[in-house]
N, C-alpha and C. Protein backbone atom coordinates (compact mmCIF):
# COMPACT_ATOMS: atom_id res chain seq x y z
N UNK A 1 -21.57 -69.72 12.93
CA UNK A 1 -20.49 -70.07 13.83
C UNK A 1 -20.09 -68.87 14.68
N UNK A 2 -20.90 -67.95 14.83
CA UNK A 2 -20.52 -66.72 15.52
C UNK A 2 -20.46 -66.89 17.03
N UNK A 3 -21.52 -66.58 17.72
CA UNK A 3 -21.46 -66.50 19.17
C UNK A 3 -21.50 -67.86 19.85
N UNK A 4 -22.15 -68.91 19.27
CA UNK A 4 -22.30 -70.17 19.99
C UNK A 4 -21.00 -70.98 20.01
N UNK A 5 -19.97 -70.59 19.27
CA UNK A 5 -18.70 -71.30 19.30
C UNK A 5 -17.86 -70.90 20.50
N UNK A 6 -18.31 -69.95 21.28
CA UNK A 6 -17.54 -69.53 22.44
C UNK A 6 -17.76 -70.44 23.63
N UNK A 7 -18.86 -71.13 23.69
CA UNK A 7 -19.07 -72.05 24.80
C UNK A 7 -18.49 -73.42 24.42
N UNK A 8 -18.27 -74.27 25.43
CA UNK A 8 -17.63 -75.56 25.21
C UNK A 8 -18.40 -76.42 24.22
N UNK A 9 -19.70 -76.53 24.37
CA UNK A 9 -20.52 -77.33 23.46
C UNK A 9 -20.48 -76.77 22.05
N UNK A 10 -20.48 -75.46 21.93
CA UNK A 10 -20.43 -74.82 20.62
C UNK A 10 -19.11 -75.10 19.91
N UNK A 11 -18.01 -75.11 20.66
CA UNK A 11 -16.71 -75.43 20.07
C UNK A 11 -16.68 -76.88 19.61
N UNK A 12 -17.22 -77.78 20.42
CA UNK A 12 -17.29 -79.19 20.03
C UNK A 12 -18.11 -79.37 18.76
N UNK A 13 -19.22 -78.66 18.67
CA UNK A 13 -20.06 -78.74 17.47
C UNK A 13 -19.32 -78.22 16.24
N UNK A 14 -18.59 -77.12 16.39
CA UNK A 14 -17.83 -76.56 15.27
C UNK A 14 -16.75 -77.54 14.81
N UNK A 15 -16.04 -78.13 15.75
CA UNK A 15 -14.98 -79.08 15.40
C UNK A 15 -15.56 -80.32 14.76
N UNK A 16 -16.68 -80.82 15.30
CA UNK A 16 -17.34 -81.99 14.72
C UNK A 16 -17.81 -81.70 13.30
N UNK A 17 -18.37 -80.54 13.08
CA UNK A 17 -18.84 -80.16 11.75
C UNK A 17 -17.66 -80.04 10.78
N UNK A 18 -16.58 -79.43 11.23
CA UNK A 18 -15.38 -79.29 10.39
C UNK A 18 -14.81 -80.68 10.06
N UNK A 19 -14.70 -81.56 11.05
CA UNK A 19 -14.17 -82.90 10.85
C UNK A 19 -15.05 -83.70 9.89
N UNK A 20 -16.37 -83.60 10.06
CA UNK A 20 -17.29 -84.30 9.17
C UNK A 20 -17.12 -83.84 7.72
N UNK A 21 -16.91 -82.54 7.54
CA UNK A 21 -16.71 -82.01 6.20
C UNK A 21 -15.41 -82.54 5.59
N UNK A 22 -14.35 -82.56 6.36
CA UNK A 22 -13.06 -83.08 5.87
C UNK A 22 -13.20 -84.55 5.50
N UNK A 23 -13.84 -85.35 6.34
CA UNK A 23 -14.02 -86.78 6.08
C UNK A 23 -14.86 -86.98 4.83
N UNK A 24 -15.93 -86.20 4.69
CA UNK A 24 -16.82 -86.34 3.53
C UNK A 24 -16.08 -86.05 2.23
N UNK A 25 -15.16 -85.09 2.25
CA UNK A 25 -14.41 -84.75 1.05
C UNK A 25 -13.27 -85.74 0.81
N UNK A 26 -12.58 -86.16 1.88
CA UNK A 26 -11.38 -86.99 1.74
C UNK A 26 -11.69 -88.47 1.48
N UNK A 27 -12.76 -88.99 2.03
CA UNK A 27 -13.05 -90.42 1.88
C UNK A 27 -13.10 -90.90 0.44
N UNK A 28 -13.80 -90.22 -0.45
CA UNK A 28 -13.81 -90.70 -1.83
C UNK A 28 -12.43 -90.66 -2.50
N UNK A 29 -11.56 -89.79 -2.02
CA UNK A 29 -10.24 -89.64 -2.63
C UNK A 29 -9.23 -90.64 -2.09
N UNK A 30 -9.31 -90.97 -0.80
CA UNK A 30 -8.25 -91.74 -0.17
C UNK A 30 -8.67 -93.09 0.39
N UNK A 31 -9.93 -93.36 0.52
CA UNK A 31 -10.36 -94.63 1.09
C UNK A 31 -10.36 -95.72 0.03
N UNK A 32 -10.15 -96.92 0.47
CA UNK A 32 -10.13 -98.07 -0.41
C UNK A 32 -11.16 -99.07 0.09
N UNK A 33 -11.99 -99.53 -0.79
CA UNK A 33 -13.00 -100.51 -0.41
C UNK A 33 -12.43 -101.90 -0.60
N UNK A 34 -12.53 -102.70 0.44
CA UNK A 34 -12.03 -104.07 0.39
C UNK A 34 -13.20 -104.99 0.67
N UNK A 35 -13.39 -105.95 -0.21
CA UNK A 35 -14.46 -106.91 0.03
C UNK A 35 -13.85 -108.27 0.30
N UNK A 36 -14.48 -109.00 1.15
CA UNK A 36 -14.00 -110.31 1.54
C UNK A 36 -14.98 -111.38 1.06
N UNK A 37 -14.45 -112.55 0.82
CA UNK A 37 -15.28 -113.66 0.39
C UNK A 37 -14.88 -114.90 1.16
N UNK A 38 -15.77 -115.83 1.27
CA UNK A 38 -15.47 -117.08 1.95
C UNK A 38 -14.81 -118.09 1.02
N UNK A 39 -14.80 -117.80 -0.28
CA UNK A 39 -14.20 -118.72 -1.24
C UNK A 39 -12.69 -118.70 -1.08
N UNK A 40 -12.04 -119.85 -1.10
CA UNK A 40 -10.58 -119.87 -1.02
C UNK A 40 -9.96 -119.33 -2.31
N UNK A 41 -8.80 -118.71 -2.19
CA UNK A 41 -8.11 -118.16 -3.35
C UNK A 41 -7.46 -119.30 -4.13
N UNK A 42 -7.66 -119.29 -5.42
CA UNK A 42 -7.03 -120.28 -6.29
C UNK A 42 -6.19 -119.52 -7.31
N UNK A 43 -4.91 -119.82 -7.35
CA UNK A 43 -4.02 -119.18 -8.30
C UNK A 43 -4.39 -119.66 -9.69
N UNK A 44 -4.87 -118.75 -10.52
CA UNK A 44 -5.38 -119.14 -11.84
C UNK A 44 -4.27 -119.67 -12.74
N UNK A 45 -3.07 -119.11 -12.63
CA UNK A 45 -1.96 -119.60 -13.45
C UNK A 45 -1.62 -121.04 -13.07
N UNK A 46 -1.59 -121.28 -11.78
CA UNK A 46 -1.27 -122.62 -11.30
C UNK A 46 -2.36 -123.61 -11.71
N UNK A 47 -3.59 -123.15 -11.69
CA UNK A 47 -4.73 -124.01 -12.02
C UNK A 47 -4.75 -124.35 -13.52
N UNK A 48 -4.38 -123.41 -14.37
CA UNK A 48 -4.51 -123.59 -15.80
C UNK A 48 -3.28 -124.16 -16.48
N UNK A 49 -2.10 -123.99 -15.91
CA UNK A 49 -0.87 -124.41 -16.57
C UNK A 49 -0.34 -125.69 -15.95
N UNK A 50 -0.15 -126.69 -16.79
CA UNK A 50 0.36 -127.96 -16.30
C UNK A 50 1.81 -127.85 -15.87
N UNK A 51 2.58 -126.98 -16.53
CA UNK A 51 4.00 -126.85 -16.22
C UNK A 51 4.25 -126.12 -14.90
N UNK A 52 3.26 -125.38 -14.39
CA UNK A 52 3.43 -124.63 -13.14
C UNK A 52 3.18 -125.58 -11.97
N UNK A 53 4.24 -126.28 -11.58
CA UNK A 53 4.12 -127.30 -10.54
C UNK A 53 4.42 -126.72 -9.16
N UNK A 54 4.53 -127.60 -8.19
CA UNK A 54 4.77 -127.18 -6.81
C UNK A 54 6.10 -126.44 -6.66
N UNK A 55 7.13 -126.86 -7.39
CA UNK A 55 8.42 -126.17 -7.33
C UNK A 55 8.30 -124.73 -7.81
N UNK A 56 7.54 -124.54 -8.88
CA UNK A 56 7.32 -123.19 -9.40
C UNK A 56 6.56 -122.34 -8.38
N UNK A 57 5.56 -122.94 -7.78
CA UNK A 57 4.77 -122.23 -6.77
C UNK A 57 5.65 -121.80 -5.60
N UNK A 58 6.50 -122.70 -5.11
CA UNK A 58 7.37 -122.38 -3.98
C UNK A 58 8.41 -121.33 -4.35
N UNK A 59 8.94 -121.41 -5.59
CA UNK A 59 9.91 -120.41 -6.04
C UNK A 59 9.25 -119.03 -6.15
N UNK A 60 8.01 -118.99 -6.63
CA UNK A 60 7.30 -117.72 -6.73
C UNK A 60 7.03 -117.15 -5.35
N UNK A 61 6.64 -118.00 -4.42
CA UNK A 61 6.39 -117.55 -3.05
C UNK A 61 7.66 -117.00 -2.42
N UNK A 62 8.80 -117.70 -2.62
CA UNK A 62 10.08 -117.21 -2.09
C UNK A 62 10.43 -115.86 -2.70
N UNK A 63 10.17 -115.70 -4.01
CA UNK A 63 10.45 -114.43 -4.68
C UNK A 63 9.58 -113.30 -4.14
N UNK A 64 8.28 -113.54 -3.99
CA UNK A 64 7.40 -112.48 -3.49
C UNK A 64 7.71 -112.14 -2.04
N UNK A 65 8.09 -113.14 -1.25
CA UNK A 65 8.49 -112.86 0.14
C UNK A 65 9.75 -112.02 0.18
N UNK A 66 10.73 -112.36 -0.69
CA UNK A 66 11.98 -111.60 -0.75
C UNK A 66 11.72 -110.17 -1.23
N UNK A 67 10.80 -110.02 -2.18
CA UNK A 67 10.43 -108.69 -2.67
C UNK A 67 9.80 -107.86 -1.56
N UNK A 68 8.92 -108.47 -0.80
CA UNK A 68 8.29 -107.78 0.32
C UNK A 68 9.34 -107.34 1.34
N UNK A 69 10.26 -108.24 1.68
CA UNK A 69 11.31 -107.89 2.63
C UNK A 69 12.18 -106.76 2.11
N UNK A 70 12.52 -106.80 0.83
CA UNK A 70 13.36 -105.75 0.25
C UNK A 70 12.62 -104.41 0.24
N UNK A 71 11.33 -104.43 -0.07
CA UNK A 71 10.56 -103.18 -0.07
C UNK A 71 10.43 -102.60 1.33
N UNK A 72 10.41 -103.44 2.34
CA UNK A 72 10.34 -102.95 3.72
C UNK A 72 11.67 -102.37 4.17
N UNK A 73 12.76 -103.03 3.79
CA UNK A 73 14.09 -102.60 4.21
C UNK A 73 15.07 -102.82 3.06
N UNK A 74 15.53 -101.75 2.47
CA UNK A 74 16.40 -101.82 1.29
C UNK A 74 17.85 -102.08 1.66
N UNK A 75 18.11 -103.17 2.33
CA UNK A 75 19.49 -103.50 2.70
C UNK A 75 20.13 -104.34 1.59
N UNK A 76 21.46 -104.42 1.62
CA UNK A 76 22.17 -105.23 0.62
C UNK A 76 21.83 -106.71 0.75
N UNK A 77 21.69 -107.19 1.99
CA UNK A 77 21.31 -108.60 2.20
C UNK A 77 19.95 -108.90 1.57
N UNK A 78 18.99 -108.02 1.80
CA UNK A 78 17.66 -108.22 1.23
C UNK A 78 17.69 -108.13 -0.29
N UNK A 79 18.54 -107.26 -0.83
CA UNK A 79 18.66 -107.15 -2.29
C UNK A 79 19.27 -108.43 -2.87
N UNK A 80 20.29 -108.94 -2.22
CA UNK A 80 20.90 -110.20 -2.69
C UNK A 80 19.91 -111.35 -2.63
N UNK A 81 19.17 -111.42 -1.53
CA UNK A 81 18.14 -112.47 -1.41
C UNK A 81 17.09 -112.34 -2.51
N UNK A 82 16.71 -111.10 -2.81
CA UNK A 82 15.73 -110.86 -3.86
C UNK A 82 16.28 -111.30 -5.22
N UNK A 83 17.51 -110.95 -5.52
CA UNK A 83 18.11 -111.33 -6.80
C UNK A 83 18.21 -112.84 -6.95
N UNK A 84 18.62 -113.54 -5.90
CA UNK A 84 18.72 -115.00 -5.96
C UNK A 84 17.34 -115.63 -6.11
N UNK A 85 16.36 -115.12 -5.36
CA UNK A 85 15.01 -115.67 -5.45
C UNK A 85 14.40 -115.42 -6.82
N UNK A 86 14.66 -114.25 -7.41
CA UNK A 86 14.12 -113.94 -8.73
C UNK A 86 14.76 -114.84 -9.79
N UNK A 87 16.06 -115.06 -9.68
CA UNK A 87 16.74 -115.94 -10.63
C UNK A 87 16.19 -117.36 -10.54
N UNK A 88 16.00 -117.84 -9.32
CA UNK A 88 15.47 -119.20 -9.13
C UNK A 88 14.04 -119.29 -9.68
N UNK A 89 13.25 -118.27 -9.45
CA UNK A 89 11.85 -118.28 -9.93
C UNK A 89 11.80 -118.25 -11.46
N UNK A 90 12.64 -117.45 -12.08
CA UNK A 90 12.62 -117.33 -13.54
C UNK A 90 13.10 -118.63 -14.22
N UNK A 91 13.95 -119.41 -13.53
CA UNK A 91 14.39 -120.70 -14.08
C UNK A 91 13.23 -121.67 -14.05
């Protein structure tokens, strides 16, 4: 990296080499592999349990939506919505 880094192309090569090294080291530590499938998702609990009916499914969805909203914005309104949705789901 001595004299050829003084010209424009040499600087670009040095930066590219440095970036490639950082990516090579960081990718295994921070990247997440996601695989997709064409099969539709089937909730296994819903599929296996007779008692888990449509009302239970909707209550769970309301609870997870409220949890997502609360995690995005920790306001008192979102907390109250989360508590009510969790109570309804647990019933």
